[in-house]
CSV table of C-alpha atoms and ligand atoms in Angstrom, one decimal:
chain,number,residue,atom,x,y,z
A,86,UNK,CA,-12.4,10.0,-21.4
A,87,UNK,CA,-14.5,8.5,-18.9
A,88,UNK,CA,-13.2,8.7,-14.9
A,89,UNK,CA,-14.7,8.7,-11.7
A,90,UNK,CA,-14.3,12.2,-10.1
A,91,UNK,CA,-14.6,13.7,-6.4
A,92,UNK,CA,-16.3,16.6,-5.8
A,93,UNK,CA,-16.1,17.4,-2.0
A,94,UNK,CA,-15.1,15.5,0.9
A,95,UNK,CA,-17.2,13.0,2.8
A,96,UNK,CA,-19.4,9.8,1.7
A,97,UNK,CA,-18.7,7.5,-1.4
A,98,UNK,CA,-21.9,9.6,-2.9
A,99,UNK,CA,-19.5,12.5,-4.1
A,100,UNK,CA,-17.6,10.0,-6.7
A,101,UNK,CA,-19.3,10.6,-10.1
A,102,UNK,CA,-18.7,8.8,-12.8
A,103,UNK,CA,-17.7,10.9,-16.0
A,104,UNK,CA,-16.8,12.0,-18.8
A,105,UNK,CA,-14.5,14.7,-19.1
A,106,UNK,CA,-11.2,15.8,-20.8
A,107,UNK,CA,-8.0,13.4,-21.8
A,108,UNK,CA,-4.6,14.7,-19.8
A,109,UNK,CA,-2.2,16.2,-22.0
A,110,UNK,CA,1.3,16.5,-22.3
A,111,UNK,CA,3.0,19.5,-20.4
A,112,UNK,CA,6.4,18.6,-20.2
A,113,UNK,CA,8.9,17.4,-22.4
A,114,UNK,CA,9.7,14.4,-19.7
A,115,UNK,CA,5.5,13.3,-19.1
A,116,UNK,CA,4.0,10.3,-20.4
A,117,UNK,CA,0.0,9.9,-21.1
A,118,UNK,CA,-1.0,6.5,-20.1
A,119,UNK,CA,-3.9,4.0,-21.5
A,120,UNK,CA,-5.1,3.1,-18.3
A,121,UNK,CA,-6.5,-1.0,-18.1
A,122,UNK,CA,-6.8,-1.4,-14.5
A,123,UNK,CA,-6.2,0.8,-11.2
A,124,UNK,CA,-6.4,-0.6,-7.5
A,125,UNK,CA,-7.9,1.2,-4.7
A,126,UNK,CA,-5.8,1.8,-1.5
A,127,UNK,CA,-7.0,3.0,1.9
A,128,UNK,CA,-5.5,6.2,1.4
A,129,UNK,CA,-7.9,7.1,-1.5
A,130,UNK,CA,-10.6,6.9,1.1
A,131,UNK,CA,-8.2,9.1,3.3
A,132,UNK,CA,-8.4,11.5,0.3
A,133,UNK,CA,-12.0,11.5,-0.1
A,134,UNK,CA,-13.4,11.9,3.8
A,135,UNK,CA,-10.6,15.1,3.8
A,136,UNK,CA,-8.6,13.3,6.5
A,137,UNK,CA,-5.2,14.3,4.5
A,138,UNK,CA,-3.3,17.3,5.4
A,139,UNK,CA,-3.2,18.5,1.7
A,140,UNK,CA,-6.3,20.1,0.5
A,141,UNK,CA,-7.7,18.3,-2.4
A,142,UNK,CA,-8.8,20.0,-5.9
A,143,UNK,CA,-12.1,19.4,-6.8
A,144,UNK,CA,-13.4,18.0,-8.9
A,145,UNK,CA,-10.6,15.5,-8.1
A,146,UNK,CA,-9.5,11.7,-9.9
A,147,UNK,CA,-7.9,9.7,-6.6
A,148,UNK,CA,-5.8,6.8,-7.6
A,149,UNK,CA,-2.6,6.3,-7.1
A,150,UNK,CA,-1.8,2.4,-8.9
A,151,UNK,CA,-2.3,2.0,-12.3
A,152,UNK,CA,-1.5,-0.3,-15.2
A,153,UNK,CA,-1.8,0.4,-19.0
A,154,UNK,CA,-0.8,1.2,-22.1
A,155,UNK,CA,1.4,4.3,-23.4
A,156,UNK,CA,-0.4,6.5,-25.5
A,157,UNK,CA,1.9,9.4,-25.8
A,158,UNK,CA,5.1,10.5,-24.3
A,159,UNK,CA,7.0,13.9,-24.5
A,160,UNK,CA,10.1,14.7,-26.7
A,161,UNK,CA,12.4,13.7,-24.0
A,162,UNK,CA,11.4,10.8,-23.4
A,163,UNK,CA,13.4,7.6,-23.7
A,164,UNK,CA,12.4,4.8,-21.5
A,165,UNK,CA,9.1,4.4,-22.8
A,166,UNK,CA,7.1,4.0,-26.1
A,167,UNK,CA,3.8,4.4,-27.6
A,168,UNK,CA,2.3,1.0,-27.4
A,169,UNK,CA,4.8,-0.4,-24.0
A,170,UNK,CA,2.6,-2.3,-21.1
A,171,UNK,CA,4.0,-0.4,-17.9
A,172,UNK,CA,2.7,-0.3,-14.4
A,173,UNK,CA,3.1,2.9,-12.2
A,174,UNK,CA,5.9,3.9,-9.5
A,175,UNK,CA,3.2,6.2,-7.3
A,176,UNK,CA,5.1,8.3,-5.8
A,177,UNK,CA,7.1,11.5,-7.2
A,178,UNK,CA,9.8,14.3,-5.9
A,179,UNK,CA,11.3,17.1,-6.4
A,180,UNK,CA,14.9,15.1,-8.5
A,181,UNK,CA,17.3,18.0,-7.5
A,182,UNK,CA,17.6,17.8,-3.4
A,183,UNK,CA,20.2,16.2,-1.9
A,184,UNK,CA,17.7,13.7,-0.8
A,185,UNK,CA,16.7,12.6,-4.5
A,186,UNK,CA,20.3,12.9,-5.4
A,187,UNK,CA,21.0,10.4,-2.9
A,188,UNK,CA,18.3,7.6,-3.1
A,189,UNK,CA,17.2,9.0,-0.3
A,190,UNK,CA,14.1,10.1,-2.2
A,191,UNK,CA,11.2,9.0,0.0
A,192,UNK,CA,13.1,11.7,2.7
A,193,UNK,CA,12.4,14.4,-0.2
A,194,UNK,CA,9.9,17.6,1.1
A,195,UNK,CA,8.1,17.6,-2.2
A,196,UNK,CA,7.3,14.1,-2.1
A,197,UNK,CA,3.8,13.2,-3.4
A,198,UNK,CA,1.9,10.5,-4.2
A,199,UNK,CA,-0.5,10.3,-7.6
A,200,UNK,CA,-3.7,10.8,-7.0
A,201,UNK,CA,-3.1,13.5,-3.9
A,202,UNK,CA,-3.1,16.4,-5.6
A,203,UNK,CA,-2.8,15.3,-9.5
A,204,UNK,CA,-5.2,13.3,-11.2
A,205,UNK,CA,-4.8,9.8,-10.3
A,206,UNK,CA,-5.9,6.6,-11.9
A,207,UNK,CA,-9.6,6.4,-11.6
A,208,UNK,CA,-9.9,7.3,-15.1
A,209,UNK,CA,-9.4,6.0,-18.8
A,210,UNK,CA,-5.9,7.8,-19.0
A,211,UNK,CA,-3.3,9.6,-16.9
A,212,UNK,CA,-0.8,11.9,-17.0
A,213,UNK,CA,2.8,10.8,-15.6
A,214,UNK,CA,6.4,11.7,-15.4
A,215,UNK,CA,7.5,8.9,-18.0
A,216,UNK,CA,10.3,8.0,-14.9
A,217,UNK,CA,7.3,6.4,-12.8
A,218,UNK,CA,6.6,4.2,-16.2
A,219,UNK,CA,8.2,0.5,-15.3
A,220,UNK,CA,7.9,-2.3,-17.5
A,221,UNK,CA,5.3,-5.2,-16.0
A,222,UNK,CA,6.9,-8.1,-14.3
A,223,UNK,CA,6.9,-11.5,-16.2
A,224,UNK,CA,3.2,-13.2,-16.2
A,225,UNK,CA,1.5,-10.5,-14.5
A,226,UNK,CA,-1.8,-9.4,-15.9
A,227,UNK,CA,-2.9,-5.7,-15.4
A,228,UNK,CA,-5.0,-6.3,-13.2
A,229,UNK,CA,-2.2,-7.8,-11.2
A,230,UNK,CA,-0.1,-4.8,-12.4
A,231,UNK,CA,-2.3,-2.5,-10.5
A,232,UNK,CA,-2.4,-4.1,-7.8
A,233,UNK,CA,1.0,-4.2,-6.1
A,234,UNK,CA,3.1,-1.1,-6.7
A,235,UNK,CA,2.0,1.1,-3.7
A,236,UNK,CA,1.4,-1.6,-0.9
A,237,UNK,CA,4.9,-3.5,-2.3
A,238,UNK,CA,6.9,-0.8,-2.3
A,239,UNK,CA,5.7,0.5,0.9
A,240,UNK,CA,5.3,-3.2,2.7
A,241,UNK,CA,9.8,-3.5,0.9
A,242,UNK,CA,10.6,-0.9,2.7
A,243,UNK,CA,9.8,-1.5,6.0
A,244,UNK,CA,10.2,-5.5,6.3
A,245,UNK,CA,13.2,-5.8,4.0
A,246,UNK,CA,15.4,-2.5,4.4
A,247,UNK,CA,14.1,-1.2,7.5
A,248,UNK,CA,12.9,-4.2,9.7
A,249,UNK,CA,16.0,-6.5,7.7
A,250,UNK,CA,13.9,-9.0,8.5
A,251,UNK,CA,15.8,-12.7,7.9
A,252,UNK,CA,14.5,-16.2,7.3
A,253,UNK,CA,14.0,-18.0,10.9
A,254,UNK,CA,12.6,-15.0,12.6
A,255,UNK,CA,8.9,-14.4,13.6
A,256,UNK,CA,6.7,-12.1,12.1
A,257,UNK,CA,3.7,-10.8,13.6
A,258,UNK,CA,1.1,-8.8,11.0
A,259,UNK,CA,-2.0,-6.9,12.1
A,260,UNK,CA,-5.3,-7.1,9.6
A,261,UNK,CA,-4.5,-9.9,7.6
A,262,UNK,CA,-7.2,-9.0,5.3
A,263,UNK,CA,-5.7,-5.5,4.1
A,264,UNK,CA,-3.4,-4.7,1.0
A,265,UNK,CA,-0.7,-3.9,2.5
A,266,UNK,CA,-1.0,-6.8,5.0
A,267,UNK,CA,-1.3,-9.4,2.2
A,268,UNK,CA,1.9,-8.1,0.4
A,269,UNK,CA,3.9,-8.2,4.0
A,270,UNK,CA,2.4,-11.8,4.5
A,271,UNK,CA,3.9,-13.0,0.8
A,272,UNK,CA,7.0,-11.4,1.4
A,273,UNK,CA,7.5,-12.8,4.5
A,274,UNK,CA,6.7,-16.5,3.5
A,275,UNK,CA,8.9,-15.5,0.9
A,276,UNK,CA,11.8,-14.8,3.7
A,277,UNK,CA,11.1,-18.2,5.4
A,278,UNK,CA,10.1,-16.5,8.7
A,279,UNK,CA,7.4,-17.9,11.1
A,280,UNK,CA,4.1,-15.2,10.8
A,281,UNK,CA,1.1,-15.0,13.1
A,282,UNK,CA,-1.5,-13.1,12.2
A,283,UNK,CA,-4.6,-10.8,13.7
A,284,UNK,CA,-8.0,-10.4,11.7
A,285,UNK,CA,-11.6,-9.6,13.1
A,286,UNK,CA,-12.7,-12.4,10.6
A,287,UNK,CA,-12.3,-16.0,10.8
A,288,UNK,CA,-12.5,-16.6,7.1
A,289,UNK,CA,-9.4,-14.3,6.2
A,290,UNK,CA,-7.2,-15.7,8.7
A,291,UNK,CA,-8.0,-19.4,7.1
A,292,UNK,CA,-7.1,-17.2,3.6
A,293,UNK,CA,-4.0,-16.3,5.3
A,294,UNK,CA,-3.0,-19.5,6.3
A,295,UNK,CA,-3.5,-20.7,2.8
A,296,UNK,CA,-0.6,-18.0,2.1
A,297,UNK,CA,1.9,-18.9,4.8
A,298,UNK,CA,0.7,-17.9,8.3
A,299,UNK,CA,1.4,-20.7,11.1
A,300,UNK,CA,-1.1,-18.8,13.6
A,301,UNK,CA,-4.1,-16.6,13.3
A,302,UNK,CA,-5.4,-14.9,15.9
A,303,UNK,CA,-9.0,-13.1,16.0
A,304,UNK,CA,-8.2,-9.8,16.8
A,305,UNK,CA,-12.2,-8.8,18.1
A,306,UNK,CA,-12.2,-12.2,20.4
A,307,UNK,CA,-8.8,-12.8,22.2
A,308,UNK,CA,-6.0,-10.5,23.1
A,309,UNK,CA,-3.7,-10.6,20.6
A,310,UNK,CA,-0.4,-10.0,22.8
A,311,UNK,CA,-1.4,-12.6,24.8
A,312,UNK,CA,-2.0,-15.1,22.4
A,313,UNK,CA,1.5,-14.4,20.9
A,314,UNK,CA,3.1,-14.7,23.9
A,315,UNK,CA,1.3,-17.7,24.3
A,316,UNK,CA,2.4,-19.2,21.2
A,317,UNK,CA,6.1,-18.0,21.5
A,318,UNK,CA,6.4,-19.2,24.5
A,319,UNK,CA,6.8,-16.2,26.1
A,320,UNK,CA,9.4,-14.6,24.1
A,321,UNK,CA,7.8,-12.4,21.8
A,322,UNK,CA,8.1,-11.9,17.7
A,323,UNK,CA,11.0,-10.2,16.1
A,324,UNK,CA,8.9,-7.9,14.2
A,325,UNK,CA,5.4,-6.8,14.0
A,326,UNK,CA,4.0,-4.7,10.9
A,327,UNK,CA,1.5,-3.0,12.7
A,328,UNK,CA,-0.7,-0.7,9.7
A,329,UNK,CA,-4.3,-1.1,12.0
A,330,UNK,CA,-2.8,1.7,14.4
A,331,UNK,CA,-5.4,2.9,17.2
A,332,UNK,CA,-5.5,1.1,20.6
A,333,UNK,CA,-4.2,-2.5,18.8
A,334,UNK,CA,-0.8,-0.6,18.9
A,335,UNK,CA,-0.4,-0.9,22.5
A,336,UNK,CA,-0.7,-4.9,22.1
A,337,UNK,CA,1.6,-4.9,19.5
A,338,UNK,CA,4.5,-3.4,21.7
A,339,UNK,CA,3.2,-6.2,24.1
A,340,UNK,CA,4.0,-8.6,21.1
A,341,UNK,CA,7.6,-8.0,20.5
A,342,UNK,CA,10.9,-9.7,21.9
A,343,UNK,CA,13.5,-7.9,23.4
A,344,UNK,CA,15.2,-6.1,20.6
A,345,UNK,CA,12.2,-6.3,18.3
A,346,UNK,CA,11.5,-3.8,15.3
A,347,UNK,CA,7.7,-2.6,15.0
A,348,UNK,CA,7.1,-1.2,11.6
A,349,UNK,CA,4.2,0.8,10.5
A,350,UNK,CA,3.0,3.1,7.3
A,351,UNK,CA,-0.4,3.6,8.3
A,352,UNK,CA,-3.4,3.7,10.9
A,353,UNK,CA,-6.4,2.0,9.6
A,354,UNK,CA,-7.8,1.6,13.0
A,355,UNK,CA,-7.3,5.1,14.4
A,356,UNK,CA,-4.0,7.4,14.5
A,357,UNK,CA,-3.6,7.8,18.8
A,358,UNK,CA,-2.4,5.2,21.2
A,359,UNK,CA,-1.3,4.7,24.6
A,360,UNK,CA,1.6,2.9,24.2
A,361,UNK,CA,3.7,2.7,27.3
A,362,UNK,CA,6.8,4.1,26.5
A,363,UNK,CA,8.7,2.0,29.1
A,364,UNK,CA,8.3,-0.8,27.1
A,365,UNK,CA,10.3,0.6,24.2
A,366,UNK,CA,13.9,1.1,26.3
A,367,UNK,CA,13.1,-1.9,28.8
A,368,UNK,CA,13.2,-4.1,25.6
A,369,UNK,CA,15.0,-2.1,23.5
A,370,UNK,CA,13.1,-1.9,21.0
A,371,UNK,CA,12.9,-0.1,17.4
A,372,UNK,CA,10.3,1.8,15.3
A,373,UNK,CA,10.2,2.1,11.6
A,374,UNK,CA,7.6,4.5,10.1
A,375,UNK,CA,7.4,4.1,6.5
A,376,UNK,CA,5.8,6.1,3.4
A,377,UNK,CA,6.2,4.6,0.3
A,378,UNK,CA,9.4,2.8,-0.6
A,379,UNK,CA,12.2,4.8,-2.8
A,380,UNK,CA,12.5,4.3,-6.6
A,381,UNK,CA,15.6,2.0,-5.6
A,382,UNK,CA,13.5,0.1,-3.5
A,383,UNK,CA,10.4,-0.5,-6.2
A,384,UNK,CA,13.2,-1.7,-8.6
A,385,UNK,CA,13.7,-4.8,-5.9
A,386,UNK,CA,10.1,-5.1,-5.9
A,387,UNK,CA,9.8,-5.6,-9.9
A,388,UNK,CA,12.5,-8.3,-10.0
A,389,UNK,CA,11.2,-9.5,-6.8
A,390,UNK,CA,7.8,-10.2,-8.6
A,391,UNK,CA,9.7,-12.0,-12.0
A,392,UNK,CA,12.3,-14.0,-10.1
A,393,UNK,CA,9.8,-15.6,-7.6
A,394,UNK,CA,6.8,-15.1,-10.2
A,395,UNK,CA,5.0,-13.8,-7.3
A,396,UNK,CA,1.5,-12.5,-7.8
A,397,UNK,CA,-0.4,-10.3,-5.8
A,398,UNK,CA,-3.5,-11.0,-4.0
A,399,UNK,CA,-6.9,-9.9,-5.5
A,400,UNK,CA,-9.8,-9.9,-3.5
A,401,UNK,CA,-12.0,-8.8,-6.2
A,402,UNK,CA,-12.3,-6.8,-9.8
A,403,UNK,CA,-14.8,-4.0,-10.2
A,404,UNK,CA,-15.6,-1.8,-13.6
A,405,UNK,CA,-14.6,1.5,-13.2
A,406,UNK,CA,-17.8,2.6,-12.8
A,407,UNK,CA,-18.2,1.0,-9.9
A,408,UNK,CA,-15.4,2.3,-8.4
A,409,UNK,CA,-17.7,4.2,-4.7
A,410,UNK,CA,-19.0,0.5,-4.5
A,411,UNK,CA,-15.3,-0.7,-4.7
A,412,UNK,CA,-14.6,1.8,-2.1
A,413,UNK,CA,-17.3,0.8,0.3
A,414,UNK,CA,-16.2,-2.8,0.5
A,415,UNK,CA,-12.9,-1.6,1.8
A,416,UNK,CA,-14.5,0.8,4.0
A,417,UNK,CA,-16.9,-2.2,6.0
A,418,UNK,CA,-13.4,-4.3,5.8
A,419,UNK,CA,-14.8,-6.8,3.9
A,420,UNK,CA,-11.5,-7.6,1.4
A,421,UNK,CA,-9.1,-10.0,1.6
A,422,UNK,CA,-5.9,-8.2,-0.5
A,423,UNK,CA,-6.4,-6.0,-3.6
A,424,UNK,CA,-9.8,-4.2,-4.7
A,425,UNK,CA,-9.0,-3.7,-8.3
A,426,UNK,CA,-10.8,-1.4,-10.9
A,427,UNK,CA,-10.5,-2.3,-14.6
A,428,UNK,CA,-11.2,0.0,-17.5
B,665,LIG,N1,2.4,5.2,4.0
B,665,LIG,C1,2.2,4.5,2.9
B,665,LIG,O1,3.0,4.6,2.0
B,665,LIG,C2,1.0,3.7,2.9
B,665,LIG,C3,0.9,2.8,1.8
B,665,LIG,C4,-0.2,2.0,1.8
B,665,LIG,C5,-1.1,2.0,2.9
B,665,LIG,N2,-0.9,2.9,3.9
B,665,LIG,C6,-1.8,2.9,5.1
B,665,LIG,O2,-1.7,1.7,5.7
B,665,LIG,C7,-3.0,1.3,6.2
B,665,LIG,C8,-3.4,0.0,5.6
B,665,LIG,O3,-3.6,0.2,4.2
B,665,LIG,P1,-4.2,-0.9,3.2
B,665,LIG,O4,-4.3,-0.3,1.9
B,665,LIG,O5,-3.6,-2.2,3.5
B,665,LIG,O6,-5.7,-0.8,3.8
B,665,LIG,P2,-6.9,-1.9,3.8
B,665,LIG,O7,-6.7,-2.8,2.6
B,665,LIG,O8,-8.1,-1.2,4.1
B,665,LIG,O9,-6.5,-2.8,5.1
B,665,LIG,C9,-6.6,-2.4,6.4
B,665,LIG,C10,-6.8,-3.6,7.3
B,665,LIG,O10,-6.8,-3.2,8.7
B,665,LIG,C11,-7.8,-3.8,9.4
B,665,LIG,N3,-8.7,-2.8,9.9
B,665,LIG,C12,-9.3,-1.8,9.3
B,665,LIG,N4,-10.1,-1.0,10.1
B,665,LIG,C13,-9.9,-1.6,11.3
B,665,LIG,C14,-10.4,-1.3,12.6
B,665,LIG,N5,-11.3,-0.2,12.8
B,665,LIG,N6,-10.1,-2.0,13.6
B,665,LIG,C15,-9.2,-3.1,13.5
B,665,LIG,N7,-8.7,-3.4,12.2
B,665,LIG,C16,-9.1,-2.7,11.2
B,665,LIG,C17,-8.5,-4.7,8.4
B,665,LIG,O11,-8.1,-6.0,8.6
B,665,LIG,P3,-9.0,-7.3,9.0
B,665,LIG,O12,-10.4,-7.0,8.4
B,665,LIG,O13,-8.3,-8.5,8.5
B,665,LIG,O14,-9.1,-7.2,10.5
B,665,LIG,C18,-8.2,-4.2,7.1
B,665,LIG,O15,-8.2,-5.1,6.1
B,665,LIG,C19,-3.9,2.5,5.9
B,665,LIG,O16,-3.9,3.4,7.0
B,665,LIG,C20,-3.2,3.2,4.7
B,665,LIG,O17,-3.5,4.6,4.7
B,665,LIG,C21,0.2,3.7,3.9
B,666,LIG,ZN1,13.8,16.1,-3.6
């Protein structure tokens, strides 16, 4: 098959695009899928500049969202079929903790993610644990299909069964432009909640608006917990999905009401800040860190997606081969929601 493979850590110039062998069944329970699309996430780049605590194996496929065709499952398997269109639940563990026994599976110690330390979806076809096979929602094309399980499911977790956010409440998200940002945005609007929203471009918080957002506020030319404030008048949002991280994060404590919830599953921006701790018992407020919602939780998502025939947002399609040039556009920041790969 052909895929796009890593060979060492650092600059998109280690991604070669391939041939090399098909996966293969090793357990009774796997699934080999026909991949038609993948979608690239910030944490692939992660992967690649060797900012992860896991070492990587090289050479390495990175992708952990992808949407296909099966082409062979094990003799176990039930849920799935030669021929069904699936999309992918990322994320795997161990199934025999008391964590997994619970639902609590995203608390599981040998939780990873496809594409860490397997072979991912950069590729013509993948190997998966036929569980993490789900059918496609209603009227979404594969490209769509690989586009929203990782950011959805994480972006479920923390707005609807962390954060609880509920319709009337204001909703602050950071990097409008972003995958997970978009999702947050859509399921917010969805909510009926009043959003603001930060970007360092102009033309994706117009793209936002278009989606929902009351208020966007330029990020690189105002102080964003001002301008809340500003347009709160003075009280502050209920939540704030803050994924940019770095210094923004002090500003985004600044942005919260008394008794607000910040939520975060990532730090595009940076991973320290100098966040006055004061400001988290003066106002009582909460933190929810988030990685990758539960199998429980990416079941909501799918009948989220066919009940309110929601569709994700694609900034743009690249071939496969393409996949370091894909990569560079979300490294200079210049996509508003999904950077999809199709095969
Ligand atoms: N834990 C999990 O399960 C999980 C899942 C998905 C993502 N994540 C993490 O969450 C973060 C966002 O992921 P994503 O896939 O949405 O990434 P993304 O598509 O690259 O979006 C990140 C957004 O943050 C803003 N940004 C990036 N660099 C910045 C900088 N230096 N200063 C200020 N703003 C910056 C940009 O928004 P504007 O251009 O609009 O300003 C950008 O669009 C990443 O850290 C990722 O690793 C975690
Ligand atoms: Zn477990």
């Amino acid at each position: 098959m052909k895929a796009v493979r890593l060979y060492a850590y650092g600059g998109i110039d280690n991604l070669r695009y391939e041939e090399t062998d098909d996966p293969q069944l090793t357990s009774p329970h796997d699934a080999v899928v026909r991949l038609k699309a993948a979608s690239v996430n910030h944490h692939d780049i992660l992967i690649r500049r060797g900012l992860r605590s896991t070492p990587t194996p090289f050479p390495h496929i990175l992708g952990s969202d992808g949407s296909g065709t099966i082409s062979a499952v094990g003799a176990e398997v039930t849920n799935v079929k030669p021929g069904d269109a699936v999309c992918l639940y990322p994320a795997s563990s161990c199934g025999r903790c008391k964590f997994c026994a619970t639902r609590a599976e995203h608390l599981c110690g040998q939780r990873r993610l496809l594409g860490e330390r397997e072979n991912g979806t950069y590729a013509e076809y993948v190997r998966v644990p036929a569980g993490n096979c789900y059918p496609i929602p209603q009227g979404l094309s594969f490209e769509e299909a690989a586009a929203f399980p990782l950011v959805y499911a994480t972006t479920w977790r923390m707005l609807v069964s962390e954060a609880e956010l509920k319709p009337g409440e204001s909703v602050l998200i950071l990097g409008a432009g972003g995958g997970i940002a978009t999702a947050a945005l859509q399921v917010a609007a969805s909510i009926g909640t009043h959003i603001i929203v930060t970007s360092r471009n102009d033309d994706k918080l117009k793209m936002a608006k278009k989606l929902g957002a009351e208020h966007g506020i330029n990020s690189r030319t105002a102080d964003f917990a001002r301008e809340v404030r500003n347009l709160t008048n003075k009280r502050g949002v209920d939540v704030a999905v803050d994924c940019v991280g770095g210094e923004g994060w002090v500003k985004s404590f600044a942005a919260l009401t008394k008794g607000g919830r910040l939520v975060t599953c990532g730090a595009a921006a940076g991973p320290k800040s100098q966040a006055d701790l004061r400001r988290l018992f003066w106002n009582h407020l909460k933190i929810f860190g988030s990685m990758v919602g539960s199998r429980e939780e990416f079941r909501q998502v799918l009948n989220f997606m066919s009940t309110t025939r929601t569709k994700p947002i694609i900034d743009r399609v690249f071939f496969l081969k393409d996949a370091a040039i894909a990569q560079q556009r979300m490294e200079a920041g210049q996509q508003f929601g999904k950077i999809v790969l199709s095969m």
